[in-house]
């Protein structure tokens, strides 16, 4: 008997404390063939996309969150969410298998909640990047570029405010993301400035692979710049 790649995980809403099921994908069913230069995983099985299931959506109150959300609610933020999201929420479930549209909607809802909850810019940048990746797979260039820009701007804020400290993202990695996304959205100056910073950090960095990647991207930029236009 073939085991389904999907399984149900019981969640407790961080906001209203209700329990609800959400769908996850068994990690052993997920195989990545390669990564794009902005770390988007390309899965062997195109029918199963774990990116669709990162966000848990509480059917009771509309609070949507990822594992990167902090359990802490600053004073007044619960009231903000209740007023702006829960009061307008029509109970619905995101618990089963998700379409591309439902996955995107779940990220947008999580982003809204993160804004009211005052989550780290880094957390919000990651969610916007994943929406861009879903649009890239769907070959929707316009929407992909729009969300790449939003993600890039949030990474810049995360870097300038240092809210990546204490997370799994190092300073070098945040700068790499700023550089890479800037290059993808055709912001050449910001890309060059940040790739340079990453390469300059090589003596103190503990991420040689990232430095190497930045050097390769830098070289690609230089080559693209010197090629005569068609």
PDB file of C-alpha atoms in Angstrom:
ATOM      1  CA  UNK A   1       0.000   0.000   0.000  1.00  0.00           C
ATOM      2  CA  UNK A   2       1.387   3.368  -1.018  1.00  0.00           C
ATOM      3  CA  UNK A   3       1.770   5.853   1.810  1.00  0.00           C
ATOM      4  CA  UNK A   4       0.334   9.291   1.099  1.00  0.00           C
ATOM      5  CA  UNK A   5       2.942  12.079   1.070  1.00  0.00           C
ATOM      6  CA  UNK A   6       0.469  14.194   3.040  1.00  0.00           C
ATOM      7  CA  UNK A   7      -0.272  13.898   6.728  1.00  0.00           C
ATOM      8  CA  UNK A   8      -2.342  15.865   9.197  1.00  0.00           C
ATOM      9  CA  UNK A   9      -0.639  17.778  11.966  1.00  0.00           C
ATOM     10  CA  UNK A  10      -2.536  19.067  14.980  1.00  0.00           C
ATOM     11  CA  UNK A  11      -1.816  22.720  15.671  1.00  0.00           C
ATOM     12  CA  UNK A  12      -2.754  25.113  18.434  1.00  0.00           C
ATOM     13  CA  UNK A  13      -3.522  28.663  17.360  1.00  0.00           C
ATOM     14  CA  UNK A  14      -1.040  31.101  18.885  1.00  0.00           C
ATOM     15  CA  UNK A  15      -3.787  33.691  19.163  1.00  0.00           C
ATOM     16  CA  UNK A  16      -7.087  32.057  20.208  1.00  0.00           C
ATOM     17  CA  UNK A  17      -5.576  28.762  21.491  1.00  0.00           C
ATOM     18  CA  UNK A  18      -8.064  26.640  19.509  1.00  0.00           C
ATOM     19  CA  UNK A  19      -6.745  23.341  18.149  1.00  0.00           C
ATOM     20  CA  UNK A  20      -7.037  22.624  14.433  1.00  0.00           C
ATOM     21  CA  UNK A  21      -5.505  20.297  11.826  1.00  0.00           C
ATOM     22  CA  UNK A  22      -3.151  21.449   9.082  1.00  0.00           C
ATOM     23  CA  UNK A  23      -1.594  19.479   6.229  1.00  0.00           C
ATOM     24  CA  UNK A  24       2.118  18.771   6.048  1.00  0.00           C
ATOM     25  CA  UNK A  25       4.269  16.705   3.694  1.00  0.00           C
ATOM     26  CA  UNK A  26       6.347  13.777   4.910  1.00  0.00           C
ATOM     27  CA  UNK A  27       9.982  14.829   4.668  1.00  0.00           C
ATOM     28  CA  UNK A  28      11.067  11.449   3.264  1.00  0.00           C
ATOM     29  CA  UNK A  29       8.742  12.036   0.293  1.00  0.00           C
ATOM     30  CA  UNK A  30      10.495  15.295  -0.579  1.00  0.00           C
ATOM     31  CA  UNK A  31      13.515  15.191  -2.872  1.00  0.00           C
ATOM     32  CA  UNK A  32      15.221  18.330  -4.106  1.00  0.00           C
ATOM     33  CA  UNK A  33      16.970  18.092  -7.480  1.00  0.00           C
ATOM     34  CA  UNK A  34      18.658  21.510  -7.292  1.00  0.00           C
ATOM     35  CA  UNK A  35      18.330  25.076  -5.999  1.00  0.00           C
ATOM     36  CA  UNK A  36      17.985  28.388  -7.822  1.00  0.00           C
ATOM     37  CA  UNK A  37      20.569  31.048  -6.961  1.00  0.00           C
ATOM     38  CA  UNK A  38      18.123  32.588  -4.448  1.00  0.00           C
ATOM     39  CA  UNK A  39      17.809  29.142  -2.785  1.00  0.00           C
ATOM     40  CA  UNK A  40      14.420  28.198  -4.217  1.00  0.00           C
ATOM     41  CA  UNK A  41      14.272  24.398  -3.964  1.00  0.00           C
ATOM     42  CA  UNK A  42      13.353  22.598  -7.181  1.00  0.00           C
ATOM     43  CA  UNK A  43      11.581  19.385  -6.257  1.00  0.00           C
ATOM     44  CA  UNK A  44      11.896  16.098  -8.130  1.00  0.00           C
ATOM     45  CA  UNK A  45       8.154  15.478  -7.833  1.00  0.00           C
ATOM     46  CA  UNK A  46       6.426  18.518  -9.289  1.00  0.00           C
ATOM     47  CA  UNK A  47       3.055  17.418  -7.864  1.00  0.00           C
ATOM     48  CA  UNK A  48       4.155  17.794  -4.251  1.00  0.00           C
ATOM     49  CA  UNK A  49       5.296  21.259  -3.214  1.00  0.00           C
ATOM     50  CA  UNK A  50       6.091  21.610   0.499  1.00  0.00           C
ATOM     51  CA  UNK A  51       6.152  25.418   0.059  1.00  0.00           C
ATOM     52  CA  UNK A  52       2.349  25.273  -0.170  1.00  0.00           C
ATOM     53  CA  UNK A  53       2.081  24.059   3.439  1.00  0.00           C
ATOM     54  CA  UNK A  54       4.426  26.294   5.439  1.00  0.00           C
ATOM     55  CA  UNK A  55       1.589  28.433   6.782  1.00  0.00           C
ATOM     56  CA  UNK A  56      -0.948  27.193   9.341  1.00  0.00           C
ATOM     57  CA  UNK A  57      -4.293  29.051   9.191  1.00  0.00           C
ATOM     58  CA  UNK A  58      -6.618  28.930  12.206  1.00  0.00           C
ATOM     59  CA  UNK A  59     -10.155  28.347  10.874  1.00  0.00           C
ATOM     60  CA  UNK A  60     -11.599  29.838  14.072  1.00  0.00           C
ATOM     61  CA  UNK A  61     -10.016  33.318  14.180  1.00  0.00           C
ATOM     62  CA  UNK A  62      -8.089  33.719  10.904  1.00  0.00           C
ATOM     63  CA  UNK A  63      -4.663  33.931  12.533  1.00  0.00           C
ATOM     64  CA  UNK A  64      -2.097  32.555  10.068  1.00  0.00           C
ATOM     65  CA  UNK A  65       1.467  31.783  11.100  1.00  0.00           C
ATOM     66  CA  UNK A  66       4.633  29.858  10.265  1.00  0.00           C
ATOM     67  CA  UNK A  67       7.153  28.129  12.499  1.00  0.00           C
ATOM     68  CA  UNK A  68       9.271  31.288  12.327  1.00  0.00           C
ATOM     69  CA  UNK A  69       6.703  33.347  14.275  1.00  0.00           C
ATOM     70  CA  UNK A  70       7.668  34.289  17.812  1.00  0.00           C
ATOM     71  CA  UNK A  71       5.251  33.176  20.564  1.00  0.00           C
ATOM     72  CA  UNK A  72       5.381  36.698  22.017  1.00  0.00           C
ATOM     73  CA  UNK A  73       2.622  39.217  21.344  1.00  0.00           C
ATOM     74  CA  UNK A  74       3.578  42.816  22.086  1.00  0.00           C
ATOM     75  CA  UNK A  75       0.987  44.801  24.107  1.00  0.00           C
ATOM     76  CA  UNK A  76      -1.934  45.839  21.896  1.00  0.00           C
ATOM     77  CA  UNK A  77      -1.090  43.515  18.997  1.00  0.00           C
ATOM     78  CA  UNK A  78      -3.719  40.856  19.843  1.00  0.00           C
ATOM     79  CA  UNK A  79      -6.356  43.588  19.840  1.00  0.00           C
ATOM     80  CA  UNK A  80      -5.085  44.858  16.473  1.00  0.00           C
ATOM     81  CA  UNK A  81      -5.392  41.381  14.955  1.00  0.00           C
ATOM     82  CA  UNK A  82      -8.866  40.865  16.469  1.00  0.00           C
ATOM     83  CA  UNK A  83     -10.033  44.195  15.071  1.00  0.00           C
ATOM     84  CA  UNK A  84      -8.463  43.954  11.615  1.00  0.00           C
ATOM     85  CA  UNK A  85      -8.562  40.226  10.847  1.00  0.00           C
ATOM     86  CA  UNK A  86     -10.763  38.164  13.190  1.00  0.00           C
ATOM     87  CA  UNK A  87     -13.708  40.579  13.020  1.00  0.00           C
ATOM     88  CA  UNK A  88     -13.763  40.174   9.205  1.00  0.00           C
ATOM     89  CA  UNK A  89     -12.984  36.466   9.169  1.00  0.00           C
ATOM     90  CA  UNK A  90     -15.495  33.994   7.716  1.00  0.00           C
ATOM     91  CA  UNK A  91     -14.543  30.604   9.097  1.00  0.00           C
ATOM     92  CA  UNK A  92     -12.889  28.459   6.459  1.00  0.00           C
ATOM     93  CA  UNK A  93     -10.363  25.682   6.424  1.00  0.00           C
ATOM     94  CA  UNK A  94      -6.956  25.584   4.760  1.00  0.00           C
ATOM     95  CA  UNK A  95      -6.488  22.109   6.227  1.00  0.00           C
ATOM     96  CA  UNK A  96      -6.528  19.885   3.134  1.00  0.00           C
ATOM     97  CA  UNK A  97      -4.396  19.761   0.008  1.00  0.00           C
ATOM     98  CA  UNK A  98      -3.787  23.291  -1.251  1.00  0.00           C
ATOM     99  CA  UNK A  99      -3.910  24.789  -4.706  1.00  0.00           C
ATOM    100  CA  UNK A 100      -1.360  27.372  -5.781  1.00  0.00           C
ATOM    101  CA  UNK A 101      -3.960  30.093  -5.128  1.00  0.00           C
ATOM    102  CA  UNK A 102      -4.706  28.817  -1.612  1.00  0.00           C
ATOM    103  CA  UNK A 103      -0.995  28.602  -0.814  1.00  0.00           C
ATOM    104  CA  UNK A 104      -0.466  32.209  -1.924  1.00  0.00           C
ATOM    105  CA  UNK A 105      -3.527  33.327   0.031  1.00  0.00           C
ATOM    106  CA  UNK A 106      -2.213  31.608   3.177  1.00  0.00           C
ATOM    107  CA  UNK A 107       1.118  33.472   2.871  1.00  0.00           C
ATOM    108  CA  UNK A 108      -0.632  36.804   2.318  1.00  0.00           C
ATOM    109  CA  UNK A 109      -2.778  36.202   5.385  1.00  0.00           C
ATOM    110  CA  UNK A 110       0.305  35.260   7.436  1.00  0.00           C
ATOM    111  CA  UNK A 111       2.027  38.423   6.199  1.00  0.00           C
ATOM    112  CA  UNK A 112      -0.923  40.562   7.319  1.00  0.00           C
ATOM    113  CA  UNK A 113      -0.917  38.908  10.731  1.00  0.00           C
ATOM    114  CA  UNK A 114       2.865  39.274  10.989  1.00  0.00           C
ATOM    115  CA  UNK A 115       2.542  42.992  10.282  1.00  0.00           C
ATOM    116  CA  UNK A 116       0.008  43.535  13.068  1.00  0.00           C
ATOM    117  CA  UNK A 117       1.965  41.248  15.396  1.00  0.00           C
ATOM    118  CA  UNK A 118       5.206  43.150  14.647  1.00  0.00           C
ATOM    119  CA  UNK A 119       7.136  40.057  13.607  1.00  0.00           C
ATOM    120  CA  UNK A 120      10.720  40.377  12.417  1.00  0.00           C
ATOM    121  CA  UNK A 121      11.221  41.880   8.961  1.00  0.00           C
ATOM    122  CA  UNK A 122      13.323  38.783   8.287  1.00  0.00           C
ATOM    123  CA  UNK A 123      10.309  36.495   8.851  1.00  0.00           C
ATOM    124  CA  UNK A 124       8.133  38.602   6.554  1.00  0.00           C
ATOM    125  CA  UNK A 125      10.881  38.721   3.884  1.00  0.00           C
ATOM    126  CA  UNK A 126      10.952  34.909   3.842  1.00  0.00           C
ATOM    127  CA  UNK A 127       7.191  34.698   3.325  1.00  0.00           C
ATOM    128  CA  UNK A 128       7.213  37.198   0.460  1.00  0.00           C
ATOM    129  CA  UNK A 129      10.118  35.313  -1.141  1.00  0.00           C
ATOM    130  CA  UNK A 130       8.131  32.074  -1.044  1.00  0.00           C
ATOM    131  CA  UNK A 131       5.201  33.754  -2.811  1.00  0.00           C
ATOM    132  CA  UNK A 132       7.676  34.883  -5.501  1.00  0.00           C
ATOM    133  CA  UNK A 133       8.934  31.296  -5.827  1.00  0.00           C
ATOM    134  CA  UNK A 134       5.384  29.968  -6.294  1.00  0.00           C
ATOM    135  CA  UNK A 135       4.796  32.548  -9.023  1.00  0.00           C
ATOM    136  CA  UNK A 136       8.142  31.628 -10.639  1.00  0.00           C
ATOM    137  CA  UNK A 137       7.070  28.017 -10.873  1.00  0.00           C
ATOM    138  CA  UNK A 138       3.803  29.193 -12.439  1.00  0.00           C
ATOM    139  CA  UNK A 139       5.876  31.328 -14.877  1.00  0.00           C
ATOM    140  CA  UNK A 140       4.101  34.519 -13.818  1.00  0.00           C
ATOM    141  CA  UNK A 141       7.017  36.926 -14.224  1.00  0.00           C
ATOM    142  CA  UNK A 142       5.136  40.103 -13.282  1.00  0.00           C
ATOM    143  CA  UNK A 143       3.932  38.797  -9.922  1.00  0.00           C
ATOM    144  CA  UNK A 144       7.251  37.076  -9.241  1.00  0.00           C
ATOM    145  CA  UNK A 145       9.138  40.366  -9.694  1.00  0.00           C
ATOM    146  CA  UNK A 146       6.639  42.230  -7.523  1.00  0.00           C
ATOM    147  CA  UNK A 147       7.113  39.861  -4.581  1.00  0.00           C
ATOM    148  CA  UNK A 148      10.882  39.603  -5.075  1.00  0.00           C
ATOM    149  CA  UNK A 149      11.044  43.387  -4.676  1.00  0.00           C
ATOM    150  CA  UNK A 150       8.902  43.329  -1.528  1.00  0.00           C
ATOM    151  CA  UNK A 151      11.092  40.557  -0.118  1.00  0.00           C
ATOM    152  CA  UNK A 152      14.304  42.409  -1.021  1.00  0.00           C
ATOM    153  CA  UNK A 153      13.072  45.605   0.682  1.00  0.00           C
ATOM    154  CA  UNK A 154      12.207  43.641   3.831  1.00  0.00           C
ATOM    155  CA  UNK A 155      15.662  42.011   3.842  1.00  0.00           C
ATOM    156  CA  UNK A 156      17.164  45.524   3.656  1.00  0.00           C
ATOM    157  CA  UNK A 157      15.081  46.530   6.696  1.00  0.00           C
ATOM    158  CA  UNK A 158      16.071  43.336   8.514  1.00  0.00           C
ATOM    159  CA  UNK A 159      19.721  44.117   7.809  1.00  0.00           C
ATOM    160  CA  UNK A 160      19.588  47.773   8.852  1.00  0.00           C
ATOM    161  CA  UNK A 161      17.702  46.979  12.074  1.00  0.00           C
ATOM    162  CA  UNK A 162      19.705  43.836  12.830  1.00  0.00           C
ATOM    163  CA  UNK A 163      16.604  41.749  13.458  1.00  0.00           C
ATOM    164  CA  UNK A 164      18.316  38.691  11.983  1.00  0.00           C
ATOM    165  CA  UNK A 165      20.488  38.435  15.131  1.00  0.00           C
ATOM    166  CA  UNK A 166      19.649  35.248  17.024  1.00  0.00           C
ATOM    167  CA  UNK A 167      18.065  33.595  13.978  1.00  0.00           C
ATOM    168  CA  UNK A 168      19.477  30.958  11.618  1.00  0.00           C
ATOM    169  CA  UNK A 169      20.278  33.709   9.113  1.00  0.00           C
ATOM    170  CA  UNK A 170      23.761  35.195   9.410  1.00  0.00           C
ATOM    171  CA  UNK A 171      24.633  38.768   8.461  1.00  0.00           C
ATOM    172  CA  UNK A 172      26.453  37.442   5.379  1.00  0.00           C
ATOM    173  CA  UNK A 173      23.422  35.451   4.260  1.00  0.00           C
ATOM    174  CA  UNK A 174      21.077  38.428   4.657  1.00  0.00           C
ATOM    175  CA  UNK A 175      23.466  40.540   2.540  1.00  0.00           C
ATOM    176  CA  UNK A 176      23.650  37.773  -0.050  1.00  0.00           C
ATOM    177  CA  UNK A 177      19.850  37.700  -0.267  1.00  0.00           C
ATOM    178  CA  UNK A 178      19.732  41.493  -0.702  1.00  0.00           C
ATOM    179  CA  UNK A 179      22.328  41.243  -3.485  1.00  0.00           C
ATOM    180  CA  UNK A 180      20.746  38.280  -5.264  1.00  0.00           C
ATOM    181  CA  UNK A 181      17.184  39.627  -5.176  1.00  0.00           C
ATOM    182  CA  UNK A 182      18.404  43.078  -6.241  1.00  0.00           C
ATOM    183  CA  UNK A 183      20.071  41.545  -9.279  1.00  0.00           C
ATOM    184  CA  UNK A 184      16.915  39.609 -10.115  1.00  0.00           C
ATOM    185  CA  UNK A 185      14.769  42.775  -9.996  1.00  0.00           C
ATOM    186  CA  UNK A 186      17.368  44.696 -12.068  1.00  0.00           C
ATOM    187  CA  UNK A 187      18.598  46.939  -9.248  1.00  0.00           C
ATOM    188  CA  UNK A 188      22.213  46.730 -10.377  1.00  0.00           C
ATOM    189  CA  UNK A 189      23.706  49.180  -7.856  1.00  0.00           C
ATOM    190  CA  UNK A 190      22.212  47.491  -4.805  1.00  0.00           C
ATOM    191  CA  UNK A 191      23.251  44.090  -6.166  1.00  0.00           C
ATOM    192  CA  UNK A 192      26.871  45.114  -6.742  1.00  0.00           C
ATOM    193  CA  UNK A 193      27.119  46.893  -3.378  1.00  0.00           C
ATOM    194  CA  UNK A 194      25.941  43.842  -1.466  1.00  0.00           C
ATOM    195  CA  UNK A 195      27.813  41.178  -3.439  1.00  0.00           C
ATOM    196  CA  UNK A 196      30.950  43.248  -2.712  1.00  0.00           C
ATOM    197  CA  UNK A 197      30.139  43.273   1.007  1.00  0.00           C
ATOM    198  CA  UNK A 198      29.659  39.513   1.051  1.00  0.00           C
ATOM    199  CA  UNK A 199      32.990  38.924  -0.715  1.00  0.00           C
ATOM    200  CA  UNK A 200      34.765  41.388   1.597  1.00  0.00           C
ATOM    201  CA  UNK A 201      33.465  39.416   4.603  1.00  0.00           C
ATOM    202  CA  UNK A 202      35.242  36.235   3.503  1.00  0.00           C
ATOM    203  CA  UNK A 203      37.990  36.482   6.138  1.00  0.00           C
ATOM    204  CA  UNK A 204      35.518  36.489   9.037  1.00  0.00           C
ATOM    205  CA  UNK A 205      32.714  34.458   7.485  1.00  0.00           C
ATOM    206  CA  UNK A 206      31.960  30.895   8.521  1.00  0.00           C
ATOM    207  CA  UNK A 207      30.051  30.266   5.289  1.00  0.00           C
ATOM    208  CA  UNK A 208      32.616  29.600   2.541  1.00  0.00           C
ATOM    209  CA  UNK A 209      29.942  28.205   0.197  1.00  0.00           C
ATOM    210  CA  UNK A 210      28.045  31.479   0.340  1.00  0.00           C
ATOM    211  CA  UNK A 211      31.209  33.490  -0.379  1.00  0.00           C
ATOM    212  CA  UNK A 212      31.929  31.245  -3.365  1.00  0.00           C
ATOM    213  CA  UNK A 213      28.362  31.674  -4.612  1.00  0.00           C
ATOM    214  CA  UNK A 214      28.686  35.466  -4.319  1.00  0.00           C
ATOM    215  CA  UNK A 215      31.947  35.385  -6.320  1.00  0.00           C
ATOM    216  CA  UNK A 216      30.290  33.333  -9.048  1.00  0.00           C
ATOM    217  CA  UNK A 217      27.307  35.689  -9.189  1.00  0.00           C
ATOM    218  CA  UNK A 218      29.652  38.697  -9.267  1.00  0.00           C
ATOM    219  CA  UNK A 219      31.483  37.140 -12.202  1.00  0.00           C
ATOM    220  CA  UNK A 220      28.184  36.501 -14.017  1.00  0.00           C
ATOM    221  CA  UNK A 221      27.188  40.141 -13.497  1.00  0.00           C
ATOM    222  CA  UNK A 222      30.526  41.336 -14.886  1.00  0.00           C
ATOM    223  CA  UNK A 223      30.154  39.089 -17.929  1.00  0.00           C
ATOM    224  CA  UNK A 224      26.556  40.204 -18.491  1.00  0.00           C
ATOM    225  CA  UNK A 225      27.676  43.826 -18.329  1.00  0.00           C
ATOM    226  CA  UNK A 226      30.430  43.392 -20.917  1.00  0.00           C
ATOM    227  CA  UNK A 227      28.365  41.501 -23.481  1.00  0.00           C
ATOM    228  CA  UNK A 228      27.215  43.692 -26.344  1.00  0.00           C
ATOM    229  CA  UNK A 229      23.465  44.154 -26.476  1.00  0.00           C
ATOM    230  CA  UNK A 230      21.611  42.262 -29.190  1.00  0.00           C
TER     231      UNK A 230
END
